[in-house]
RNA sequence: GCCCCCGUAGCUCAGUGGAUAGAGCGAUGGCCUCCGGAGCCAUGCGCGCAGGUUCGAUUCCUGCCGGGGGUACCA
């Protein structure tokens, strides 16, 4: 779409100059109704105000000067209140198939991020328990957004930020310690706000195997061993889960480094130097109201411990220091209140906070049939990401987390996902791919292969054209999904592509005695396979040859 | 109270200020001599409410109603 749009845009811009019309930003869109053309612009209606003329008259004056039709546009018309509608030529559509086959694995890539470094931070769950469904949505979103950025030419770092110190971890260690004692038949009192999950007992069991009852005497003061053991175990688990989902991080960033390397002290010093912090009631406050926030915030508690804001600010400063042009943070809706403080802090110290793109995704609500499942790591009643993948598979897991706008709550009905897995959209899309592969196998058996570019001229059936027109959109869909951070638009698009392919398949017999037409349709299948596979690659789902 | 997200078909959701608002699931009825029926075709069902901006609003603004999430010297 890029190419054809810029082709038209240039022609139109020349016209505007010639007619002495103002240049204002106008849009091309794909009309919903086929008879309204393949591309349409509202330019004439936008010019109506400034020029004080009726839009249709303006449209006519533009069309008169446009020097169309040409090789790519076969027809132009003025319609409705003043739309200018363009129709693609058959030659343009044939050339598009050639273009896709030529670019192959690279069709859909763009160079918007060339020579730019991007960092995507996501998951960032502390090692206190297995990843849940909620983490799953974030994990898949983050990884996929990173994929999109790579398709736009960015050099991308996937980063996981975590904290293995503090109260949370002490509670974790102590939870394991109590289960350890319990397994050794000691009488224990397990607090309600401790980690209740089964995995705690499993870790404790592992420690008995490793240390027998040797840790009984040192208790309860020395928790450290229990904490480290739990952390290692849980982290191994988390990484395994992520790997299964097809996700690997380039950097695991430990909050502790910020203390050890002086980043925290550095931030405090710079805040004080710039008079951005003051002491009150024994605590150190950030003057965040100076940056448009509603209230000042504590960064150092009266106990001397930092609040989460301070390391978060220090951490983000390292992102700038590491030279990232684009910094993407993905959080769940529960963190919505924390990021304005961090952005204000970063800005206060002179960094360009517009480089940071904060993406907030809404929660996943899990249903067992019609019953809502409450999720909490503390309490035992959560469904883990692993359990979900066990039930529905990796491809379905990824697709389902991606198919909705992240601004929307995601209702995930486990019963439905299990019992109706045959009916779900990922299979619909993968089936289109597998079907094409099957045709290609048959073609090989019959000795038909695509060798003659001229055969493409035989494509003229409306179903063939519809399929090509859908593929023309692909680069623009990628571009927009990347720019707006909306992976669900790609899942949406791929389903549309699969639909037109299945229609084409039903209406147009690919391998016939007409060798030339067979070649042409085979080329169309190859192109469709490429576009589907490229889309799947970005989403991180597999492109099966058969299923 | 204040802040953020969401209210579109029976259900789950798409919808870049445009011309007749779409898809999947569910329901009903069709389509296999032949490349994979995990498919295709056909039927139904409608933008939470009230104002405003605009030539034009599901889309932007304001208020209200409903659901979710925040609002700590927890993260």
Coordinates of C-alpha atoms in Angstrom, one line a residue, chain A:
Chain A
X1 CA 0.0 0.0 0.0
X2 CA 2.9 2.2 0.7
X3 CA 4.1 2.3 -2.8
X4 CA 0.8 2.9 -4.5
X5 CA -0.2 5.5 -1.9
X6 CA 3.0 7.5 -2.3
X7 CA 2.6 7.3 -6.0
X8 CA -0.8 8.8 -5.8
X9 CA 0.2 11.3 -3.1
X10 CA 2.9 12.7 -5.4
X11 CA 0.6 13.1 -8.2
X12 CA -2.0 14.8 -6.0
X13 CA 0.6 17.1 -4.5
X14 CA 1.7 18.2 -7.9
X15 CA -1.9 19.0 -8.7
X16 CA -2.3 21.0 -5.6
X17 CA 0.7 23.1 -6.6
X18 CA -0.6 23.6 -10.1
X19 CA -4.1 24.7 -8.9
X20 CA -2.6 26.8 -6.1
X21 CA -4.6 24.8 -3.5
X22 CA -3.3 24.6 0.1
X23 CA -1.4 21.5 1.2
X24 CA -3.2 19.9 4.1
X25 CA -2.9 16.5 5.6
X26 CA -5.4 14.2 4.0
X27 CA -5.9 10.4 4.1
X28 CA -6.3 7.5 1.9
X29 CA -8.6 4.8 3.0
X30 CA -9.8 1.5 1.7
X31 CA -13.5 1.9 1.0
X32 CA -15.7 -0.6 2.8
X33 CA -17.7 -1.2 -0.4
X34 CA -16.0 -2.6 -3.4
X35 CA -17.8 -0.3 -5.9
X36 CA -16.3 2.7 -4.1
X37 CA -12.9 1.7 -5.5
X38 CA -9.7 0.3 -4.1
X39 CA -8.4 3.5 -2.5
X40 CA -10.2 6.7 -1.7
X41 CA -9.4 10.1 -0.4
X42 CA -11.4 12.7 1.4
X43 CA -9.1 15.5 0.2
X44 CA -11.8 17.5 -1.7
X45 CA -14.1 17.6 1.3
X46 CA -11.3 18.9 3.5
X47 CA -10.5 21.6 0.9
X48 CA -14.1 22.7 0.8
X49 CA -13.8 24.9 3.9
X50 CA -10.6 26.7 3.0
X51 CA -11.5 27.2 -0.7
X52 CA -15.2 28.0 -0.1
X53 CA -16.3 25.8 -3.0
X54 CA -18.4 22.7 -3.1
X55 CA -16.3 19.6 -2.6
X56 CA -17.5 17.8 -5.7
X57 CA -16.4 20.8 -7.8
X58 CA -13.0 20.7 -6.1
X59 CA -12.7 17.0 -6.7
X60 CA -13.5 17.5 -10.4
X61 CA -10.8 20.2 -10.8
X62 CA -8.3 17.8 -9.2
X63 CA -9.3 14.8 -11.3
X64 CA -9.0 16.9 -14.4
X65 CA -5.4 17.6 -13.7
X66 CA -4.4 14.3 -12.2
X67 CA -3.1 12.6 -15.4
X68 CA -4.9 9.4 -14.7
X69 CA -5.4 6.6 -15.6
X70 CA -1.9 5.4 -15.7
X71 CA -0.2 2.0 -15.5
X72 CA -1.3 1.4 -11.9
X73 CA -4.6 3.2 -11.7
X74 CA -7.2 2.1 -14.2
X75 CA -10.0 4.5 -13.3
X76 CA -10.8 7.5 -11.1
X77 CA -14.2 8.7 -10.1
X78 CA -15.9 11.2 -7.9
X79 CA -18.5 9.9 -5.7
X80 CA -20.8 10.7 -2.8
X81 CA -20.2 14.0 -1.1
X82 CA -16.9 14.4 -2.8
X83 CA -14.7 11.3 -2.4
X84 CA -12.2 10.7 -5.1
X85 CA -12.0 6.9 -5.7
X86 CA -9.2 5.1 -7.4
X87 CA -9.3 1.7 -9.0
X88 CA -6.2 -0.5 -9.3
X89 CA -5.2 -1.7 -12.8
X90 CA -4.8 -5.4 -13.5
X91 CA -1.2 -4.7 -14.3
X92 CA -0.6 -3.3 -10.8
X93 CA -2.1 -6.4 -9.2
X94 CA 0.0 -8.7 -11.3
X95 CA 3.1 -6.7 -10.5
X96 CA 2.2 -7.0 -6.8
X97 CA 2.4 -10.8 -7.0
X98 CA 5.8 -10.5 -8.6
X99 CA 6.9 -8.0 -5.9
X100 CA 5.8 -10.3 -3.0
X101 CA 7.5 -13.3 -4.5
X102 CA 10.7 -11.3 -5.0
X103 CA 10.8 -9.9 -1.5
X104 CA 9.6 -13.2 0.0
X105 CA 10.6 -13.3 3.7
X106 CA 11.2 -9.5 3.7
X107 CA 7.8 -8.6 2.3
X108 CA 6.2 -6.3 4.9
X109 CA 9.4 -5.0 6.4
X110 CA 10.1 -1.3 6.5
X111 CA 13.1 0.9 7.5
X112 CA 11.4 3.3 10.0
X113 CA 13.7 2.2 12.8
X114 CA 16.9 2.0 10.8
X115 CA 20.0 2.7 12.9
X116 CA 17.9 3.1 16.0
X117 CA 18.1 1.1 19.2
X118 CA 14.9 0.1 21.0
X119 CA 14.4 -1.5 24.3
X120 CA 11.3 -3.3 25.3
X121 CA 10.8 -4.0 29.0
X122 CA 8.1 -6.6 29.9
X123 CA 7.1 -9.3 32.3
X124 CA 9.5 -8.0 35.0
X125 CA 7.8 -10.3 37.5
X126 CA 9.7 -10.7 40.8
X127 CA 10.7 -14.4 41.4
X128 CA 8.0 -15.1 44.0
X129 CA 5.9 -17.6 42.0
X130 CA 5.1 -19.1 38.7
X131 CA 4.0 -16.9 35.8
X132 CA 0.2 -16.5 35.7
X133 CA -2.2 -15.9 32.9
X134 CA -1.9 -12.1 33.5
X135 CA 1.9 -12.3 33.0
X136 CA 1.2 -14.3 29.9
X137 CA -0.6 -11.5 28.2
X138 CA 2.2 -9.1 28.9
X139 CA 4.9 -11.6 27.9
X140 CA 3.3 -12.3 24.5
X141 CA 2.5 -8.6 23.9
X142 CA 6.0 -7.5 24.8
X143 CA 7.7 -10.2 22.7
X144 CA 5.4 -9.4 19.7
X145 CA 5.9 -5.7 19.9
X146 CA 9.6 -6.4 19.9
X147 CA 9.1 -8.5 16.8
X148 CA 7.2 -5.6 15.1
X149 CA 10.0 -3.2 15.9
X150 CA 12.6 -5.6 14.4
X151 CA 10.5 -5.7 11.3
X152 CA 10.8 -1.9 11.2
X153 CA 14.5 -2.1 11.3
X154 CA 15.1 -1.4 15.0
X155 CA 17.8 -3.1 16.9
X156 CA 15.8 -4.5 19.8
X157 CA 16.8 -5.5 23.3
X158 CA 14.2 -7.5 25.3
X159 CA 14.7 -6.8 29.0
X160 CA 13.3 -8.2 32.2
X161 CA 13.7 -6.1 35.4
X162 CA 13.5 -7.8 38.7
X163 CA 14.0 -7.3 42.4
X164 CA 15.3 -10.2 44.6
X165 CA 15.5 -8.3 47.8
X166 CA 13.1 -6.8 50.3
X167 CA 10.1 -7.8 52.3
X168 CA 8.4 -9.7 49.5
X169 CA 11.4 -12.1 49.2
X170 CA 11.7 -12.5 53.0
X171 CA 8.1 -13.6 53.1
X172 CA 8.8 -16.0 50.3
X173 CA 11.8 -17.5 52.0
X174 CA 10.0 -17.8 55.3
X175 CA 7.0 -19.4 53.5
X176 CA 9.4 -22.1 52.2
X177 CA 11.1 -22.4 55.7
X178 CA 7.7 -23.1 57.3
X179 CA 6.8 -25.7 54.7
X180 CA 10.2 -27.3 55.2
X181 CA 9.6 -27.6 59.0
X182 CA 6.1 -28.9 58.3
X183 CA 7.5 -31.6 56.1
X184 CA 9.8 -32.5 59.0
X185 CA 6.7 -32.9 61.1
X186 CA 7.3 -29.8 63.1
X187 CA 4.2 -27.9 64.3
X188 CA 3.9 -24.7 62.4
X189 CA 1.6 -21.8 62.2
X190 CA 1.4 -20.7 58.5
X191 CA 0.3 -17.1 58.2
X192 CA -2.6 -16.2 55.9
X193 CA -0.6 -13.6 54.0
X194 CA 2.2 -15.9 53.2
X195 CA 2.6 -17.6 49.8
X196 CA 0.0 -20.4 49.8
X197 CA 0.8 -22.1 46.5
X198 CA 1.7 -25.7 46.1
X199 CA 5.1 -24.7 44.5
X200 CA 6.3 -23.5 47.9
X201 CA 6.0 -27.0 49.4
X202 CA 7.7 -28.5 46.3
X203 CA 10.7 -26.2 46.8
X204 CA 10.7 -27.2 50.5
X205 CA 10.7 -30.8 49.5
X206 CA 13.7 -30.2 47.3
X207 CA 15.5 -28.6 50.1
X208 CA 14.9 -31.7 52.3
X209 CA 16.4 -33.8 49.6
X210 CA 19.4 -31.6 49.4
X211 CA 20.0 -30.7 53.0
X212 CA 17.9 -33.3 54.9
X213 CA 17.1 -31.7 58.3
X214 CA 20.3 -29.8 58.6
X215 CA 18.7 -26.4 58.3
X216 CA 16.5 -26.9 61.4
X217 CA 19.0 -25.6 63.9
X218 CA 19.8 -22.3 62.2
X219 CA 16.3 -21.2 62.2
X220 CA 14.5 -18.9 62.2
X221 CA 17.1 -16.1 62.0
X222 CA 19.0 -17.2 58.9
X223 CA 16.5 -17.0 56.0
X224 CA 19.0 -16.3 53.3
X225 CA 19.5 -19.9 52.1
X226 CA 15.7 -20.4 51.9
X227 CA 15.3 -17.2 49.9
X228 CA 18.1 -18.0 47.4
X229 CA 16.9 -21.6 47.0
X230 CA 13.4 -20.4 46.3
X231 CA 14.5 -17.7 44.0
X232 CA 16.7 -20.0 41.9
X233 CA 14.0 -22.6 41.6
X234 CA 11.3 -20.1 40.7
X235 CA 13.4 -18.2 38.2
X236 CA 14.3 -21.5 36.5
X237 CA 10.7 -22.2 36.2
X238 CA 9.8 -18.7 34.9
X239 CA 12.5 -18.9 32.2
X240 CA 11.4 -22.4 31.2
X241 CA 7.8 -21.1 30.8
X242 CA 9.0 -18.2 28.7
X243 CA 11.1 -20.4 26.6
X244 CA 8.1 -22.6 25.9
X245 CA 6.2 -19.5 24.8
X246 CA 9.1 -18.8 22.4
X247 CA 10.4 -15.8 24.4
X248 CA 13.9 -15.2 25.4
X249 CA 15.3 -12.1 27.0
X250 CA 18.6 -10.4 26.1
X251 CA 19.0 -8.8 29.6
X252 CA 17.8 -9.7 33.0
X253 CA 18.4 -6.5 35.0
X254 CA 18.7 -6.9 38.8
X255 CA 17.5 -3.9 40.8
X256 CA 20.3 -4.7 43.2
X257 CA 22.9 -3.5 40.7
X258 CA 21.5 0.0 40.9
X259 CA 22.5 0.1 44.6
X260 CA 25.8 -1.6 44.1
X261 CA 26.9 0.5 41.2
X262 CA 25.8 3.8 42.8
X263 CA 22.9 4.7 40.5
X264 CA 20.6 5.2 43.4
X265 CA 22.9 7.5 45.3
X266 CA 23.6 9.3 42.1
X267 CA 19.9 10.1 41.5
X268 CA 19.5 11.3 45.1
X269 CA 22.6 13.5 44.7
X270 CA 21.3 15.0 41.4
X271 CA 17.8 15.6 42.8
X272 CA 19.3 17.5 45.7
X273 CA 21.7 19.5 43.5
X274 CA 18.8 20.6 41.4
X275 CA 16.6 21.3 44.4
X276 CA 14.1 18.7 43.2
X277 CA 14.0 17.0 46.6
X278 CA 13.4 18.1 50.2
X279 CA 13.2 16.6 53.6
X280 CA 9.9 16.5 55.5
X281 CA 8.8 14.3 58.4
X282 CA 12.1 12.4 58.2
X283 CA 11.6 11.4 54.6
X284 CA 12.9 12.6 51.4
X285 CA 10.3 14.0 49.0
X286 CA 10.5 14.5 45.2
X287 CA 9.1 17.8 44.2
X288 CA 6.9 16.2 41.5
X289 CA 4.3 18.9 41.7
X290 CA 6.9 21.0 39.8
X291 CA 6.3 18.7 36.9
X292 CA 2.5 18.8 36.8
X293 CA 1.7 16.0 39.2
X294 CA -0.9 16.3 41.8
X295 CA 1.3 15.7 44.8
X296 CA 4.9 15.4 45.9
X297 CA 6.1 11.9 46.4
X298 CA 8.3 10.2 48.9
X299 CA 11.5 8.7 47.4
X300 CA 13.3 7.9 50.7
X301 CA 11.3 6.6 53.6
X302 CA 12.0 7.8 57.1
X303 CA 13.5 4.4 57.6
X304 CA 16.1 5.3 55.0
X305 CA 14.8 2.7 52.6
X306 CA 13.9 4.0 49.1
X307 CA 10.3 3.7 47.8
X308 CA 9.9 1.9 44.4
X309 CA 10.1 5.2 42.6
X310 CA 13.7 5.8 43.3
X311 CA 15.1 2.6 41.8
X312 CA 12.6 2.9 38.9
X313 CA 13.9 6.3 38.1
X314 CA 17.5 5.2 38.4
X315 CA 16.7 2.2 36.2
X316 CA 15.1 4.3 33.5
X317 CA 18.1 6.6 33.5
X318 CA 20.3 3.6 32.7
X319 CA 18.1 3.1 29.6
X320 CA 19.0 6.5 28.4
X321 CA 22.6 6.0 29.3
X322 CA 22.6 2.8 27.3
X323 CA 21.6 4.9 24.2
X324 CA 18.1 3.6 23.4
X325 CA 16.2 5.8 21.0
X326 CA 13.0 4.2 21.9
X327 CA 12.1 2.8 25.3
X328 CA 9.0 0.7 25.6
X329 CA 7.6 -0.2 29.0
X330 CA 4.8 -2.7 29.3
X331 CA 2.8 -2.7 32.5
X332 CA -0.4 -4.2 33.7
X333 CA -3.3 -1.8 34.6
X334 CA -2.4 -2.2 38.3
X335 CA 0.8 -0.2 37.7
X336 CA -1.0 2.7 36.1
X337 CA -0.3 5.0 39.0
X338 CA 3.4 4.5 39.2
X339 CA 4.7 5.6 35.8
X340 CA 3.8 9.3 35.9
X341 CA 6.2 9.7 38.8
X342 CA 8.9 7.9 37.0
X343 CA 8.5 9.9 33.9
X344 CA 8.5 13.1 35.9
X345 CA 11.7 12.0 37.7
X346 CA 13.4 11.3 34.4
X347 CA 12.3 14.6 32.9
X348 CA 13.4 16.4 36.0
X349 CA 16.9 15.2 35.5
X350 CA 17.0 16.5 31.9
X351 CA 16.2 13.4 29.8
X352 CA 13.8 13.4 26.9
X353 CA 10.9 11.4 28.4
X354 CA 9.1 11.4 25.0
X355 CA 11.4 8.5 24.1
X356 CA 9.6 6.4 26.6
X357 CA 6.4 4.8 25.5
X358 CA 4.4 3.3 28.3
X359 CA 1.9 0.7 27.3
X360 CA -0.7 -0.4 29.8
X361 CA -2.6 -3.5 29.2
X362 CA -5.8 -4.4 30.9
X363 CA -6.3 -7.5 32.9
X364 CA -7.1 -11.0 31.9
X365 CA -10.2 -12.3 33.6
X366 CA -10.2 -16.0 33.7
X367 CA -13.4 -17.9 33.4
X368 CA -14.1 -21.6 34.1
X369 CA -17.3 -21.8 32.1
X370 CA -19.4 -18.9 33.5
X371 CA -17.5 -18.8 36.8
X372 CA -14.9 -16.0 37.3
X373 CA -11.6 -17.2 38.7
X374 CA -9.8 -14.8 41.1
X375 CA -6.1 -14.8 40.5
X376 CA -3.6 -14.1 43.2
X377 CA 0.0 -15.4 43.5
X378 CA -0.3 -15.4 47.3
X379 CA -3.4 -17.5 47.3
X380 CA -3.2 -20.9 45.7
X381 CA -6.1 -20.5 43.4
X382 CA -4.5 -19.2 40.2
X383 CA -4.0 -20.9 36.9
X384 CA -0.5 -20.7 35.7
X385 CA 0.7 -19.9 32.2
X386 CA 2.1 -23.4 32.0
X387 CA -1.2 -24.9 32.8
X388 CA -2.8 -22.8 30.1
X389 CA -0.3 -23.9 27.5
X390 CA -0.8 -27.5 28.6
X391 CA -4.5 -27.1 27.9
X392 CA -4.6 -25.1 24.6
X393 CA -1.1 -25.2 23.2
X394 CA 1.5 -22.5 22.6
X395 CA 0.0 -21.1 19.3
X396 CA -3.4 -20.7 20.7
X397 CA -2.1 -19.1 23.8
X398 CA -0.1 -16.5 21.9
X399 CA -2.8 -15.8 19.4
X400 CA -5.5 -15.4 22.0
X401 CA -3.4 -12.9 24.0
X402 CA -2.8 -10.9 20.9
X403 CA -6.2 -10.9 19.3
X404 CA -7.6 -8.2 21.5
X405 CA -6.8 -4.6 21.9
X406 CA -4.6 -4.3 25.0
X407 CA -6.9 -1.5 26.3
X408 CA -9.7 -4.0 26.6
X409 CA -10.2 -6.5 29.3
X410 CA -9.6 -10.0 28.1
X411 CA -12.1 -12.6 29.0
X412 CA -10.5 -15.9 28.7
X413 CA -12.8 -18.8 29.2
X414 CA -10.8 -21.9 29.8
X415 CA -13.6 -24.3 29.2
X416 CA -14.3 -22.6 25.8
X417 CA -10.6 -22.6 24.9
X418 CA -10.3 -26.3 25.7
X419 CA -13.5 -27.6 24.2
X420 CA -13.7 -25.5 21.1
X421 CA -10.1 -25.4 20.2
X422 CA -10.9 -26.7 16.8
X423 CA -13.1 -23.7 16.1
X424 CA -10.7 -21.0 17.1
X425 CA -9.1 -18.4 14.7
X426 CA -5.6 -19.6 15.0
X427 CA -6.5 -22.9 13.4
X428 CA -8.5 -21.1 10.8
X429 CA -5.4 -19.2 9.8
X430 CA -3.0 -22.0 10.1
X431 CA -5.3 -24.2 8.0
X432 CA -5.1 -21.7 5.1
X433 CA -1.3 -22.1 5.3
X434 CA -1.4 -25.8 5.5
X435 CA -3.8 -26.0 2.6
X436 CA -1.5 -24.0 0.4
X437 CA 1.4 -26.3 1.4
X438 CA -0.7 -29.2 0.3
X439 CA -1.4 -27.7 -3.0
X440 CA 2.3 -27.1 -3.5
X441 CA 3.0 -30.7 -2.8
X442 CA 0.4 -31.7 -5.3
X443 CA 1.8 -29.3 -7.9
X444 CA 5.2 -30.9 -7.4
X445 CA 3.8 -34.3 -8.0
X446 CA 2.1 -33.1 -11.2
X447 CA 5.2 -31.4 -12.3
X448 CA 3.7 -28.0 -12.3
X449 CA 5.9 -25.2 -11.0
X450 CA 5.9 -21.4 -11.3
X451 CA 8.5 -20.4 -13.8
X452 CA 6.8 -18.1 -16.3
X453 CA 6.2 -14.5 -15.0
X454 CA 4.1 -13.8 -18.0
X455 CA 1.5 -16.3 -16.8
X456 CA 0.5 -13.9 -14.1
X457 CA -1.3 -11.9 -16.8
X458 CA -3.9 -14.7 -16.8
X459 CA -5.1 -13.7 -13.3
X460 CA -8.4 -11.8 -13.9
X461 CA -11.0 -13.5 -11.8
X462 CA -12.6 -11.3 -9.1
X463 CA -11.6 -13.8 -6.4
X464 CA -8.0 -13.7 -7.6
X465 CA -8.0 -9.9 -7.6
X466 CA -9.6 -9.8 -4.1
X467 CA -6.8 -11.9 -2.8
X468 CA -4.1 -9.8 -4.3
X469 CA -5.7 -6.6 -3.1
X470 CA -5.8 -8.0 0.5
X471 CA -2.1 -8.8 0.2
X472 CA -1.3 -5.3 -1.0
X473 CA -2.4 -4.0 2.4
X474 CA 0.1 -6.1 4.4
X475 CA 3.0 -3.6 4.6
X476 CA 0.6 -0.8 5.7
X477 CA -0.9 -3.1 8.4
X478 CA 2.6 -3.8 9.7
X479 CA 3.5 -0.2 9.7
X480 CA 0.4 0.9 11.5
X481 CA 0.5 -1.9 14.1
X482 CA 4.1 -1.0 14.8
X483 CA 3.4 2.7 15.0
X484 CA 0.4 2.3 17.2
X485 CA 1.6 -0.7 19.2
X486 CA -1.5 -2.7 18.2
X487 CA -0.6 -6.3 17.4
X488 CA -4.3 -7.2 17.4
X489 CA -4.6 -5.4 14.0
X490 CA -2.3 -8.0 12.5
X491 CA -4.3 -10.9 13.9
X492 CA -7.4 -9.3 12.5
X493 CA -5.8 -8.8 9.1
X494 CA -4.5 -12.3 8.8
X495 CA -8.0 -13.7 9.5
X496 CA -9.3 -11.5 6.6
X497 CA -6.5 -12.7 4.4
X498 CA -7.3 -16.4 5.3
X499 CA -11.0 -15.7 4.5
X500 CA -10.3 -14.4 1.0
X501 CA -7.9 -17.2 0.4
X502 CA -10.4 -19.8 1.4
X503 CA -12.9 -18.1 -0.9
X504 CA -10.4 -18.1 -3.7
X505 CA -9.7 -21.8 -3.1
X506 CA -13.4 -22.6 -3.3
X507 CA -14.0 -20.7 -6.5
X508 CA -10.8 -21.1 -8.4
X509 CA -9.3 -24.5 -9.1
X510 CA -5.5 -24.1 -8.9
X511 CA -4.1 -27.2 -10.7
X512 CA -5.8 -27.8 -14.0
X513 CA -4.9 -28.8 -17.5
X514 CA -4.5 -25.2 -18.4
X515 CA -0.8 -25.1 -17.6
X516 CA -0.4 -21.3 -17.8
X517 CA -3.3 -20.6 -15.6
X518 CA -2.2 -23.2 -13.1
X519 CA 1.2 -21.5 -12.9
X520 CA -0.4 -18.2 -12.3
X521 CA -2.6 -19.5 -9.5
X522 CA 0.3 -21.4 -8.0
X523 CA 2.1 -18.1 -7.9
X524 CA -0.8 -16.6 -6.1
X525 CA -0.7 -19.4 -3.6
X526 CA 3.0 -18.9 -3.0
X527 CA 2.5 -15.2 -2.4
X528 CA -0.4 -15.9 0.0
X529 CA 1.8 -18.5 1.9
X530 CA 4.5 -15.9 2.2
X531 CA 2.3 -13.2 3.6
X532 CA 0.7 -15.7 6.1
X533 CA 4.1 -17.0 7.1
X534 CA 5.5 -13.5 7.6
X535 CA 2.5 -12.5 9.7
X536 CA 2.8 -15.7 11.8
X537 CA 6.5 -15.0 12.3
X538 CA 5.8 -11.6 13.8
X539 CA 3.1 -13.0 16.1
X540 CA 5.3 -15.9 17.1
X541 CA 2.9 -18.6 16.0
X542 CA 4.0 -21.5 13.8
X543 CA 3.2 -21.9 10.1
X544 CA 2.4 -25.6 9.8
X545 CA 2.9 -27.4 6.5
X546 CA 0.2 -29.8 7.5
X547 CA -2.0 -30.2 10.5

